[in-house]
Coordinates of C-alpha atoms in Angstrom, one line a residue:
X1 CA 0.0 0.0 0.0
X2 CA 1.3 3.4 -0.9
X3 CA 1.9 5.7 2.1
X4 CA -0.2 8.8 2.1
X5 CA 1.4 12.0 0.7
X6 CA 4.2 9.9 -0.8
X7 CA 3.1 10.5 -4.4
X8 CA 2.1 13.6 -6.3
X9 CA -1.6 13.7 -7.3
X10 CA -0.8 15.0 -10.7
X11 CA 2.2 12.8 -11.5
X12 CA 0.3 11.1 -14.4
X13 CA -0.5 14.4 -16.1
X14 CA 3.0 14.8 -17.6
X15 CA 3.5 18.2 -19.2
X16 CA -0.3 18.9 -18.7
X17 CA 0.4 19.5 -15.0
X18 CA 1.1 23.1 -15.9
X19 CA -2.6 23.5 -16.6
X20 CA -2.9 23.7 -12.8
X21 CA -1.5 27.3 -13.1
X22 CA -4.5 28.0 -15.4
X23 CA -6.9 29.4 -12.8
X24 CA -4.3 31.9 -11.6
X25 CA -3.6 33.0 -15.1
X26 CA -7.3 33.2 -16.0
X27 CA -8.1 35.2 -12.9
X28 CA -5.3 37.7 -13.6
X29 CA -6.3 38.0 -17.2
X30 CA -10.0 38.5 -16.3
X31 CA -9.2 41.2 -13.8
X32 CA -6.9 42.9 -16.3
X33 CA -9.5 42.9 -19.1
X34 CA -12.9 43.3 -17.4
X35 CA -12.6 44.7 -13.9
X36 CA -12.1 48.3 -13.0
X37 CA -9.8 47.6 -10.0
X38 CA -6.8 45.8 -11.5
X39 CA -4.9 45.8 -8.2
X40 CA -7.6 43.6 -6.6
X41 CA -6.2 40.4 -8.0
X42 CA -2.6 41.5 -8.2
X43 CA -1.8 38.5 -6.0
X44 CA -2.4 36.2 -8.9
X45 CA 0.4 37.9 -10.9
X46 CA 2.7 37.9 -7.9
X47 CA 2.3 34.2 -7.4
X48 CA 2.9 33.4 -11.1
X49 CA 5.9 35.7 -11.2
X50 CA 7.4 34.2 -8.1
X51 CA 6.9 30.7 -9.6
X52 CA 8.6 31.8 -12.8
X53 CA 11.5 33.3 -11.0
X54 CA 11.9 30.1 -8.8
X55 CA 12.1 28.0 -11.9
X56 CA 14.6 30.4 -13.5
X57 CA 16.8 30.2 -10.4
X58 CA 16.9 26.4 -10.5
X59 CA 17.5 26.4 -14.2
X60 CA 20.4 28.8 -13.9
X61 CA 22.0 26.6 -11.2
X62 CA 21.4 23.6 -13.4
X63 CA 23.1 25.3 -16.3
X64 CA 26.1 26.2 -14.2
X65 CA 26.3 22.7 -12.7
X66 CA 26.4 21.3 -16.3
X67 CA 29.0 23.7 -17.6
X68 CA 31.7 21.1 -17.2
X69 CA 34.3 23.3 -18.8
X70 CA 33.9 25.6 -15.8
X71 CA 33.2 23.1 -13.0
X72 CA 35.2 20.0 -13.9
X73 CA 37.9 20.8 -11.3
X74 CA 35.4 21.6 -8.5
X75 CA 33.3 18.4 -8.6
X76 CA 32.4 16.9 -5.3
X77 CA 31.3 13.6 -6.9
X78 CA 33.2 12.6 -10.0
X79 CA 30.5 10.5 -11.6
X80 CA 28.1 12.1 -14.0
X81 CA 24.3 12.3 -13.8
X82 CA 22.9 9.5 -15.8
X83 CA 19.6 9.0 -17.6
X84 CA 17.9 7.3 -14.7
X85 CA 18.6 10.2 -12.3
X86 CA 17.4 12.7 -15.0
X87 CA 14.2 10.7 -15.4
X88 CA 13.7 10.4 -11.7
X89 CA 14.1 14.2 -11.3
X90 CA 12.1 15.1 -14.4
X91 CA 9.2 16.5 -12.3
X92 CA 11.5 18.4 -9.8
X93 CA 9.3 21.5 -10.0
X94 CA 6.2 19.8 -8.5
X95 CA 6.9 21.6 -5.2
X96 CA 6.5 25.0 -7.0
X97 CA 3.0 24.0 -8.1
X98 CA 2.2 22.9 -4.6
X99 CA 3.4 26.1 -3.0
X100 CA 1.5 28.2 -5.6
X101 CA -1.7 26.4 -4.6
X102 CA -1.0 27.1 -0.9
X103 CA -0.1 30.7 -1.6
X104 CA -3.4 31.1 -3.6
X105 CA -5.4 29.7 -0.6
X106 CA -3.7 32.1 1.8
X107 CA -4.4 35.1 -0.5
X108 CA -8.0 34.1 -0.8
X109 CA -8.5 33.6 3.0
X110 CA -6.5 36.7 4.0
X111 CA -7.3 39.5 1.5
X112 CA -5.1 41.9 3.5
X113 CA -2.1 40.2 1.9
X114 CA -3.0 42.1 -1.3
X115 CA -2.4 45.4 0.5
X116 CA 1.1 44.8 1.8
X117 CA 3.6 47.7 1.2
X118 CA 6.3 47.2 -1.4
X119 CA 9.2 47.6 1.1
X120 CA 9.8 47.4 4.8
X121 CA 13.3 46.8 6.1
X122 CA 12.1 45.6 9.5
X123 CA 10.3 42.7 7.7
X124 CA 13.6 41.5 6.3
X125 CA 15.2 41.6 9.7
X126 CA 12.3 39.9 11.4
X127 CA 12.1 37.1 8.7
X128 CA 15.9 36.5 9.1
X129 CA 15.6 36.2 12.9
X130 CA 12.6 33.9 12.7
X131 CA 14.4 31.7 10.2
X132 CA 17.5 31.4 12.4
X133 CA 15.6 30.9 15.7
X134 CA 12.6 28.8 14.5
X135 CA 12.9 27.5 10.9
X136 CA 16.5 26.2 11.1
X137 CA 16.0 24.1 14.3
X138 CA 12.5 23.0 13.1
X139 CA 14.0 21.8 9.8
X140 CA 16.9 20.2 11.6
X141 CA 14.7 18.0 13.8
X142 CA 12.2 17.3 11.0
X143 CA 15.0 16.2 8.8
X144 CA 16.5 13.9 11.4
X145 CA 13.0 12.5 12.0
X146 CA 12.7 11.7 8.2
X147 CA 15.8 9.6 8.6
X148 CA 14.0 7.2 10.9
X149 CA 13.4 3.8 9.2
X150 CA 9.6 4.2 8.4
X151 CA 9.7 7.8 7.2
X152 CA 13.0 7.3 5.3
X153 CA 11.7 4.2 3.5
X154 CA 8.3 5.6 2.6
X155 CA 9.3 9.3 2.0
X156 CA 12.8 10.6 2.3
X157 CA 14.5 7.8 0.3
X158 CA 13.2 9.3 -2.9
X159 CA 15.3 12.4 -2.3
X160 CA 18.4 10.3 -1.5
X161 CA 17.8 8.1 -4.6
X162 CA 19.8 10.7 -6.7
X163 CA 23.4 9.5 -6.5
X164 CA 24.9 12.8 -7.7
X165 CA 23.8 16.1 -6.1
X166 CA 22.2 18.5 -8.6
X167 CA 20.1 21.7 -8.2
X168 CA 17.1 19.8 -9.4
X169 CA 17.7 17.2 -6.6
X170 CA 16.6 20.0 -4.2
X171 CA 13.0 19.7 -5.5
X172 CA 13.0 15.9 -5.9
X173 CA 11.1 14.8 -2.8
X174 CA 7.6 13.6 -1.7
X175 CA 4.6 15.9 -1.1
X176 CA 4.9 15.3 2.7
X177 CA 8.5 16.6 2.8
X178 CA 7.6 19.7 0.8
X179 CA 4.6 20.4 3.1
X180 CA 7.1 20.4 5.9
X181 CA 9.4 22.7 3.8
X182 CA 6.4 25.0 3.2
X183 CA 6.1 25.3 7.0
X184 CA 9.8 26.1 7.3
X185 CA 9.5 28.8 4.6
X186 CA 6.2 30.1 5.8
X187 CA 7.0 30.7 9.5
X188 CA 9.3 33.7 8.9
X189 CA 6.9 35.1 6.3
X190 CA 3.8 34.7 8.5
X191 CA 5.6 35.9 11.6
X192 CA 6.9 39.1 9.9
X193 CA 3.4 39.9 8.5
X194 CA 1.7 39.3 11.9
X195 CA 4.2 41.7 13.4
X196 CA 3.1 44.3 10.9
X197 CA 6.4 44.3 9.1
X198 CA 5.4 42.4 6.0
X199 CA 6.1 43.6 2.5
X200 CA 5.9 42.4 -1.1
X201 CA 9.7 42.7 -1.4
X202 CA 10.2 40.6 1.7
X203 CA 8.1 37.7 0.3
X204 CA 10.0 37.8 -3.0
X205 CA 13.3 38.1 -1.3
X206 CA 12.8 35.4 1.3
X207 CA 11.4 32.8 -1.1
X208 CA 14.0 33.4 -3.9
X209 CA 17.0 33.6 -1.5
X210 CA 15.8 30.4 0.1
X211 CA 15.7 28.6 -3.3
X212 CA 19.1 30.1 -4.2
X213 CA 20.8 28.6 -1.2
X214 CA 19.0 25.3 -1.6
X215 CA 20.3 25.0 -5.1
X216 CA 23.8 26.0 -3.9
X217 CA 23.6 23.3 -1.2
X218 CA 22.7 20.6 -3.8
X219 CA 25.2 21.7 -6.4
X220 CA 27.8 19.1 -7.3
X221 CA 30.4 21.9 -7.9
X222 CA 32.0 24.0 -5.1
X223 CA 31.4 27.7 -5.7
X224 CA 32.5 29.6 -2.6
X225 CA 36.2 29.9 -1.9
X226 CA 37.2 28.1 1.3
X227 CA 38.4 31.4 2.8
X228 CA 34.9 32.7 2.6
X229 CA 33.4 29.4 3.8
X230 CA 35.6 29.5 6.9
X231 CA 34.0 32.9 7.9
X232 CA 30.5 32.1 6.6
X233 CA 30.0 28.3 6.7
X234 CA 26.3 28.6 5.8
X235 CA 27.3 29.2 2.2
X236 CA 28.3 25.6 1.5
X237 CA 27.5 22.7 3.7
X238 CA 24.7 20.3 2.8
X239 CA 26.2 18.2 -0.1
X240 CA 28.1 15.9 2.2
X241 CA 24.8 14.8 3.7
X242 CA 24.1 12.9 0.5
X243 CA 27.2 10.8 0.9
X244 CA 27.1 10.4 4.7
X245 CA 23.4 10.6 5.5
X246 CA 23.7 10.6 9.3
X247 CA 25.4 14.0 9.3
X248 CA 24.7 17.6 8.2
X249 CA 20.9 17.8 8.6
X250 CA 20.6 21.5 8.7
X251 CA 19.5 23.7 5.8
X252 CA 22.2 26.4 5.8
X253 CA 23.6 26.7 9.3
X254 CA 25.8 24.0 11.0
X255 CA 25.1 25.4 14.4
X256 CA 22.3 22.9 15.2
X257 CA 24.3 20.0 13.8
X258 CA 27.1 21.0 16.1
X259 CA 24.7 21.2 19.1
X260 CA 23.1 17.8 18.0
X261 CA 26.5 16.1 17.5
X262 CA 25.7 15.5 13.8
X263 CA 28.2 17.9 12.3
X264 CA 30.5 16.1 9.8
X265 CA 34.0 17.3 10.6
X266 CA 35.0 16.5 7.0
X267 CA 33.0 19.3 5.6
X268 CA 35.6 22.0 6.0
X269 CA 38.5 19.8 5.0
X270 CA 36.7 18.6 1.9
X271 CA 35.7 22.1 0.9
X272 CA 39.2 23.4 1.3
X273 CA 40.7 20.5 -0.7
X274 CA 38.3 21.0 -3.6
X275 CA 38.5 24.8 -3.8
X276 CA 42.2 25.4 -3.0
X277 CA 43.4 22.9 -5.5
X278 CA 40.8 23.6 -8.2
X279 CA 43.3 23.6 -11.0
X280 CA 44.7 20.2 -10.1
X281 CA 41.7 18.1 -9.3
X282 CA 40.6 17.3 -12.8
X283 CA 41.0 13.6 -13.8
X284 CA 42.8 13.0 -17.1
X285 CA 40.5 11.3 -19.6
X286 CA 41.6 8.1 -21.3
X287 CA 39.6 8.9 -24.5
X288 CA 38.4 12.2 -26.0
X289 CA 35.8 12.5 -28.8
X290 CA 36.3 15.8 -30.6
X291 CA 33.0 17.0 -31.8
X292 CA 31.6 20.2 -33.3
X293 CA 28.3 22.0 -33.4
X294 CA 26.0 21.0 -36.2
X295 CA 23.6 24.0 -36.6
X296 CA 22.0 26.8 -34.5
X297 CA 19.0 24.8 -33.4
X298 CA 21.1 21.8 -32.3
X299 CA 23.3 24.2 -30.4
X300 CA 20.5 24.3 -27.8
X301 CA 20.7 20.5 -27.4
X302 CA 23.2 20.8 -24.5
X303 CA 23.0 19.8 -20.9
X304 CA 23.8 23.3 -19.8
X305 CA 20.8 24.7 -21.8
X306 CA 18.0 22.3 -20.9
X307 CA 19.1 19.1 -19.2
X308 CA 15.9 17.2 -20.0
X309 CA 16.1 18.2 -23.7
X310 CA 19.7 17.0 -24.0
X311 CA 18.7 13.7 -22.5
X312 CA 16.5 12.8 -25.5
X313 CA 17.4 12.5 -29.2
X314 CA 17.5 15.9 -30.9
X315 CA 14.6 17.0 -32.9
X316 CA 13.1 20.3 -33.9
X317 CA 10.9 21.8 -31.1
X318 CA 8.8 24.8 -31.7
X319 CA 9.3 26.2 -28.2
X320 CA 13.0 26.7 -29.0
X321 CA 12.4 29.0 -32.0
X322 CA 12.2 32.2 -29.9
X323 CA 15.7 31.5 -28.6
X324 CA 17.1 31.3 -32.2
X325 CA 18.3 35.0 -32.3
X326 CA 20.1 34.6 -28.9
X327 CA 21.8 31.4 -30.1
X328 CA 22.8 33.1 -33.3
X329 CA 24.5 35.9 -31.2
X330 CA 26.2 33.3 -29.1
X331 CA 27.4 31.6 -32.3
X332 CA 29.0 34.9 -33.4
X333 CA 30.7 35.3 -30.0
X334 CA 32.0 31.7 -30.1
X335 CA 33.4 32.4 -33.6
X336 CA 35.3 35.3 -32.3
X337 CA 36.5 34.3 -28.8
X338 CA 35.6 30.8 -27.7
X339 CA 38.0 27.9 -27.4
X340 CA 37.4 24.1 -27.5
X341 CA 35.6 23.1 -24.4
X342 CA 34.5 20.1 -22.4
X343 CA 30.9 19.2 -23.3
X344 CA 30.0 15.8 -21.6
X345 CA 31.6 12.7 -20.1
X346 CA 30.9 9.2 -19.0
X347 CA 32.9 6.3 -17.5
X348 CA 33.4 2.9 -19.1
X349 CA 35.2 0.2 -17.1
X350 CA 37.1 2.7 -14.9
X351 CA 38.1 4.8 -17.9
X352 CA 37.0 8.4 -18.3
X353 CA 35.6 9.3 -21.7
X354 CA 35.0 12.9 -22.6
X355 CA 33.5 14.8 -25.5
X356 CA 35.2 18.1 -26.4
X357 CA 33.5 20.5 -28.8
X358 CA 35.3 22.7 -31.3
X359 CA 33.3 26.0 -31.2
X360 CA 32.4 25.9 -34.8
X361 CA 29.1 25.3 -36.6
X362 CA 28.6 23.0 -39.6
X363 CA 28.3 25.8 -42.2
X364 CA 31.6 27.3 -41.1
X365 CA 33.5 24.2 -42.3
X366 CA 32.5 25.1 -45.9
X367 CA 33.8 28.7 -45.7
X368 CA 37.2 28.8 -47.3
X369 CA 38.5 31.6 -45.1
X370 CA 37.4 29.6 -41.9
X371 CA 39.3 26.4 -42.5
X372 CA 42.6 27.6 -41.2
X373 CA 41.1 28.7 -37.9
X374 CA 39.2 25.4 -37.6
X375 CA 42.3 23.3 -38.1
X376 CA 44.1 25.5 -35.5
X377 CA 41.3 24.6 -33.0
X378 CA 41.6 20.9 -33.8
X379 CA 45.4 21.0 -33.6
X380 CA 45.3 22.7 -30.2
X381 CA 42.9 20.2 -28.9
X382 CA 45.1 17.3 -30.1
X383 CA 48.2 18.9 -28.5
X384 CA 46.3 19.6 -25.3
X385 CA 45.2 16.0 -25.2
X386 CA 48.8 14.9 -25.7
X387 CA 50.1 17.1 -22.9
X388 CA 47.4 15.8 -20.5
X389 CA 48.2 12.2 -21.3
X390 CA 45.0 11.2 -23.2
X391 CA 45.5 7.9 -24.9
X392 CA 43.1 8.3 -27.9
X393 CA 41.4 11.3 -29.5
X394 CA 38.7 10.6 -32.1
X395 CA 37.7 13.2 -34.7
X396 CA 34.0 13.6 -35.4
X397 CA 32.3 14.2 -38.8
X398 CA 33.6 17.5 -40.3
X399 CA 36.7 17.6 -38.0
X400 CA 38.2 14.8 -40.1
X401 CA 37.0 16.1 -43.5
X402 CA 39.5 15.1 -46.2
X403 CA 39.6 18.5 -47.8
X404 CA 40.1 20.1 -44.4
X405 CA 43.0 18.1 -43.0
X406 CA 43.3 14.9 -44.9
X407 CA 41.3 12.9 -42.4
X408 CA 43.7 13.9 -39.6
X409 CA 47.0 13.2 -41.5
X410 CA 47.8 16.9 -41.4
X411 CA 48.3 16.8 -37.6
X412 CA 50.0 13.4 -37.4
X413 CA 52.6 14.4 -40.1
X414 CA 53.1 17.8 -38.5
X415 CA 53.6 16.3 -35.0
X416 CA 55.3 12.9 -35.5
X417 CA 56.1 12.8 -31.8
X418 CA 52.5 12.6 -30.6
X419 CA 51.8 10.1 -27.9
X420 CA 48.0 10.5 -28.1
X421 CA 46.6 8.3 -30.9
X422 CA 44.6 10.3 -33.5
X423 CA 41.6 8.4 -34.9
X424 CA 39.0 9.2 -37.5
X425 CA 36.9 6.2 -36.6
X426 CA 35.8 5.6 -40.2
X427 CA 37.0 2.0 -40.2
X428 CA 34.2 1.1 -37.8
X429 CA 31.8 3.4 -39.7
X430 CA 32.4 1.4 -42.8
X431 CA 32.0 -1.9 -40.8
X432 CA 28.7 -0.8 -39.4
X433 CA 27.4 0.1 -42.9
X434 CA 28.7 -3.1 -44.5
X435 CA 27.3 -5.3 -41.8
X436 CA 23.8 -3.9 -42.3
X437 CA 23.6 -5.7 -45.7
X438 CA 21.8 -9.0 -46.0
X439 CA 23.8 -11.8 -47.5
X440 CA 21.7 -12.0 -50.6
X441 CA 22.5 -8.5 -51.9
X442 CA 24.3 -8.8 -55.2
X443 CA 24.2 -5.2 -56.4
X444 CA 24.4 -1.8 -54.7
X445 CA 24.4 1.8 -55.9
X446 CA 26.9 4.1 -54.2
X447 CA 27.0 7.9 -54.2
X448 CA 30.0 9.7 -52.8
X449 CA 31.8 6.8 -54.3
X450 CA 35.3 8.3 -54.3
X451 CA 35.2 9.6 -50.8
X452 CA 37.1 7.9 -48.0
X453 CA 34.2 5.8 -46.9
X454 CA 32.9 5.3 -50.4
X455 CA 36.3 3.9 -51.5
X456 CA 36.5 1.5 -48.6
X457 CA 32.9 0.4 -49.1
X458 CA 33.4 -0.3 -52.8
X459 CA 36.6 -2.2 -52.3
X460 CA 35.2 -4.3 -49.5
X461 CA 32.0 -5.2 -51.4
X462 CA 33.8 -6.1 -54.6
X463 CA 35.9 -8.6 -52.7
X464 CA 32.6 -10.1 -51.6
X465 CA 31.6 -10.4 -55.3
X466 CA 28.9 -7.7 -54.9
X467 CA 28.5 -5.5 -58.0
X468 CA 29.0 -1.8 -57.1
X469 CA 27.6 1.0 -59.3
X470 CA 29.9 3.9 -58.3
X471 CA 28.4 7.3 -59.1
X472 CA 31.2 9.6 -60.0
X473 CA 32.0 11.9 -62.9
X474 CA 35.8 11.6 -62.3
X475 CA 37.1 8.7 -64.3
X476 CA 40.6 9.4 -62.9
X477 CA 39.4 8.8 -59.3
X478 CA 37.4 5.8 -60.3
X479 CA 40.4 4.2 -62.1
X480 CA 42.6 4.8 -59.0
X481 CA 40.2 2.9 -56.8
X482 CA 39.7 0.2 -59.5
X483 CA 43.5 -0.5 -59.4
X484 CA 43.4 -1.1 -55.7
X485 CA 40.9 -3.9 -56.1
X486 CA 42.1 -7.5 -56.7
X487 CA 42.4 -8.2 -60.4
X488 CA 39.7 -10.9 -60.3
X489 CA 37.3 -8.5 -58.6
X490 CA 37.7 -5.4 -60.7
X491 CA 34.8 -6.3 -62.9
X492 CA 32.5 -5.8 -60.0
X493 CA 33.2 -2.1 -59.9
X494 CA 31.3 -0.1 -62.4
X495 CA 31.4 3.6 -63.0
X496 CA 28.1 5.4 -63.6
X497 CA 27.5 9.1 -64.0
X498 CA 23.7 9.3 -63.6
X499 CA 21.2 8.3 -60.9
X500 CA 19.1 6.7 -63.6
X501 CA 21.6 3.9 -63.8
X502 CA 20.3 2.6 -60.5
X503 CA 16.6 2.5 -61.3
X504 CA 16.6 -1.3 -60.9
X505 CA 18.9 -1.4 -57.9
X506 CA 17.1 -1.7 -54.5
X507 CA 20.2 -1.1 -52.3
X508 CA 21.5 2.4 -52.3
X509 CA 24.4 3.6 -50.2
X510 CA 24.3 7.4 -49.9
X511 CA 27.6 9.0 -49.2
X512 CA 26.8 12.3 -50.9
X513 CA 23.5 14.2 -50.4
X514 CA 20.8 13.5 -52.9
X515 CA 17.7 15.5 -53.7
X516 CA 14.1 14.2 -53.7
X517 CA 14.2 14.2 -57.5
X518 CA 17.3 12.0 -57.5
X519 CA 15.7 9.7 -55.0
X520 CA 12.8 9.2 -57.4
X521 CA 15.0 7.0 -59.6
X522 CA 15.1 4.3 -56.9
X523 CA 12.7 1.5 -57.4
X524 CA 9.9 0.8 -54.9
X525 CA 11.2 -1.2 -51.9
X526 CA 14.7 0.4 -52.0
X527 CA 16.6 0.8 -48.7
X528 CA 18.8 3.9 -48.4
X529 CA 21.9 3.2 -46.3
X530 CA 23.7 6.4 -45.6
X531 CA 26.8 8.0 -44.2
X532 CA 26.1 11.5 -45.4
X533 CA 25.8 14.5 -43.0
X534 CA 23.1 15.8 -42.8
X535 CA 20.9 12.7 -43.5
X536 CA 18.8 12.8 -46.7
X537 CA 15.1 13.6 -46.5
X538 CA 13.0 10.5 -46.1
X539 CA 10.3 11.4 -48.7
X540 CA 9.7 8.0 -50.3
X541 CA 6.9 6.2 -48.5
X542 CA 7.5 3.0 -50.5
X543 CA 11.2 2.9 -49.4
X544 CA 13.1 2.6 -46.1
X545 CA 15.9 4.8 -44.8
X546 CA 18.8 4.0 -42.6
X547 CA 20.1 6.3 -39.9
X548 CA 23.7 7.4 -39.7
X549 CA 26.1 4.7 -38.8
X550 CA 26.1 4.2 -35.0
X551 CA 26.7 1.7 -32.2
X552 CA 25.3 1.2 -28.7
X553 CA 27.7 1.6 -25.9
X554 CA 28.2 -1.4 -23.6
X555 CA 25.6 -1.7 -20.8
X556 CA 28.2 -1.0 -18.1
X557 CA 28.7 2.6 -19.2
X558 CA 28.2 4.9 -16.2
X559 CA 27.2 8.6 -15.8
X560 CA 25.9 9.0 -19.4
X561 CA 23.1 11.6 -19.4
X562 CA 23.0 13.3 -22.8
X563 CA 22.2 12.0 -26.3
X564 CA 24.6 12.4 -29.1
X565 CA 22.6 14.6 -31.6
X566 CA 19.8 12.5 -33.1
X567 CA 21.0 9.2 -31.6
X568 CA 19.0 7.3 -29.0
X569 CA 20.1 7.1 -25.4
X570 CA 23.3 5.1 -25.1
X571 CA 24.0 5.2 -28.8
X572 CA 26.9 7.1 -30.3
X573 CA 28.1 7.8 -33.9
X574 CA 30.3 5.0 -35.3
X575 CA 33.3 7.3 -35.4
X576 CA 32.9 7.9 -31.7
X577 CA 32.6 4.2 -31.1
X578 CA 35.6 3.6 -33.3
X579 CA 37.7 5.7 -31.0
X580 CA 36.4 3.8 -28.0
X581 CA 37.4 0.5 -29.5
X582 CA 40.8 1.9 -30.4
X583 CA 41.3 2.9 -26.7
X584 CA 39.9 -0.3 -25.2
X585 CA 42.1 -2.4 -27.5
X586 CA 45.2 -0.4 -26.7
X587 CA 46.2 -0.1 -30.3
X588 CA 49.3 2.0 -30.8
X589 CA 48.8 3.2 -34.4
X590 CA 47.1 6.4 -35.6
X591 CA 44.0 5.8 -37.7
X592 CA 44.1 8.7 -40.1
X593 CA 43.9 9.1 -43.9
X594 CA 42.6 6.3 -46.1
X595 CA 40.7 3.4 -44.5
X596 CA 42.6 0.1 -44.4
X597 CA 40.1 -2.2 -46.0
X598 CA 41.8 -5.2 -44.4
X599 CA 41.1 -4.0 -40.9
X600 CA 37.3 -3.5 -41.4
X601 CA 36.4 -7.0 -40.1
X602 CA 39.1 -6.8 -37.4
X603 CA 37.6 -3.6 -36.0
X604 CA 34.1 -4.9 -36.2
X605 CA 35.0 -8.0 -34.2
X606 CA 36.8 -5.9 -31.6
X607 CA 33.8 -3.7 -31.2
X608 CA 31.5 -6.7 -30.6
X609 CA 34.1 -8.3 -28.2
X610 CA 34.0 -5.2 -26.0
X611 CA 30.2 -5.1 -25.8
X612 CA 29.4 -2.5 -28.4
X613 CA 26.3 -3.5 -30.3
X614 CA 25.0 -2.5 -33.8
X615 CA 21.8 -0.4 -33.9
X616 CA 18.9 -1.3 -36.1
X617 CA 19.0 1.3 -38.8
X618 CA 15.8 0.7 -40.7
X619 CA 13.1 3.4 -40.2
X620 CA 9.9 3.0 -42.2

C-alpha cells in the first residue's frame, strides 16, 4: 500500500500538470480585461511571477552545474548524472506548483495580503531572525526524523535516490516533505506579516534567496572559496549529507548540527581541498571524442541549456524558435573568442571518456576563409590531449574532412612525436554500414563513391563479389580505386554518371547528399543506407531509410546523461565508437587518412568483443 502523501496527485498528467496554473492566469487575465480595480487580483500575478523566478533560479543553477568546462575541477562527486537520475528528477518542480496552490489559498483567505507595502526593512530583519531561531531548528529536527526507518523508506529515500547532487535534486522529494518545507519557509513570512512588518519585497526576497541557497547546497560543484566558507559556513554545507546521511541535517547553518553532535568534521576539510586545488583536481580522460556544433538549433541541445532536452534525441521543437536569435549571437561570440571546451563525459570500465567540442558550426566548415582557424582549434585540442596524457582522441564528422586536414593526416605528419593516438573512426563506420547488408545483396548503388568511406565500401564489397555501381564523374578517381581492387574482382566495380543507372537497384548507399528528385529514380522497396551529413530527406513512403552509422555503448557505461545529436540514449556515432574500440584495444597506431580495408572486419569483431552493439538502422 502506498503511504499517504508519498506521491504527487498530478504525477500522471505529464506536461499537462502546468494546466494547474491555469486558474491563476485566468483570474489575472480576467481582472486585467474586465474589472475596474486591476490591483484587486494582483496577488495572482505575484504568485505566477514568483513561480517563474523560482524555476529560473533552479535552471540557472542547473546550467552552471552542467557547464563542465567551468566546474570540472570543482566536482564533489566525480561521476556524471545518468539518464535514470534525470528521469527520476524530471518533475523536480512539483513543489513549486504545490506552494503556488498554498499561496493562492492564503491570499483568498486573507485578502489583506494584497495590500502589503512594497518595502519594509524591518520585515527582512524579522524574517531572518525567525528563520534562524525557528525555521532552522525545526528543519533540523524534522530532517532527522525523516531519517528514521519508516519515514525514510516511505518518503525521504526518494530524495536520496539521486546519486549525484544537482540543483534539481533539491526539489526531488515527496509531497509530505515539501509540506514540511512549506512550513519552514512560511514561518518567517507569516511571523513578519503578523508583526506588521510584512512587505511584497520581503516575500519575494525570502522565497528566492531560500531557493538560491537550496540549489547551492545541492550543487555538485563547489562555488564559494574556502576562505569565505571559513567565515560564513552557511554558504556551503549540505552536499556531504548525500554521501554520509547521518550528518549535516541543517539547511544552511551548521550550528544545530554542532549542538546535536551530527556535524560532519570532513565538511571544512573537503571544501578546502576542492577549492584550494581547483586547478589540479581534474581527472585525465583516457579517451576524447572531438565533436563540433551541427547547426544553430542543435546548439540548444546541450545539458547546460536544458538538461531534459539534451537527455533525449535531438529533434526540432517549436518552443525553441524564440531562442534562435540569442543562439545566433552566441554563435558569433563563439566564432570570435571561444575555445574548444568540455561538453560531456561518462565512465566505461574505470576509464574516463570525454566529449570536447570545437566552437564551430557546420556551415563554417564550408567557408574557405574559416578552414585555417578550424584546423588550429583541432590541432590545439590534439596537443592539449597529448600534454594531459590522453590515450586516444577521435575526430567527429567534419573535423576529419578530407579537404580540411586529410582525415587527420595533417596533424600526425606535423607532429610525429605525438603520444596520443589520433583516430578518425571511419573504419568502424564502414564496418557498421557493411554489416547492415543482407547476404543475398548482389548489387548496390553508391553515391559519394570516391570519398574515404565510399572507396572502402566499394573495395570491400567487390571482394565479396557484390556489384557496385559507383556514381562519379571523375574517371581518374574511379580508375585509381579500381586499381586497388584485386584483379579478379575489378569487374564488380562499375562507373556510372547518372542516378538513372540505379533504377533497378534496391540497395542504395548514400555518401553524398541526394535530392528528392534524385531519390525518385530508386525502385519501390529500396533501402537507403547512408553516411552523409546531414541525412537525406525520407520522402519515399515506398522505401526505407537508414540512420547514420552508430553503435550502442556497452551496458556497463556509467554517468551518461545526454544524447549524441539525433542518436538514441546510449547510442553514439560510429566514429565515436571507433575511438572507444581503439582505446579499449590499446592499439598503438594512428587511424588517419585512407581506410585500411583489411582492418574493417578486425575492428568490427573488436567492437563486438568489447560489448558495443549495432543499432537497427531501418526506419519506415
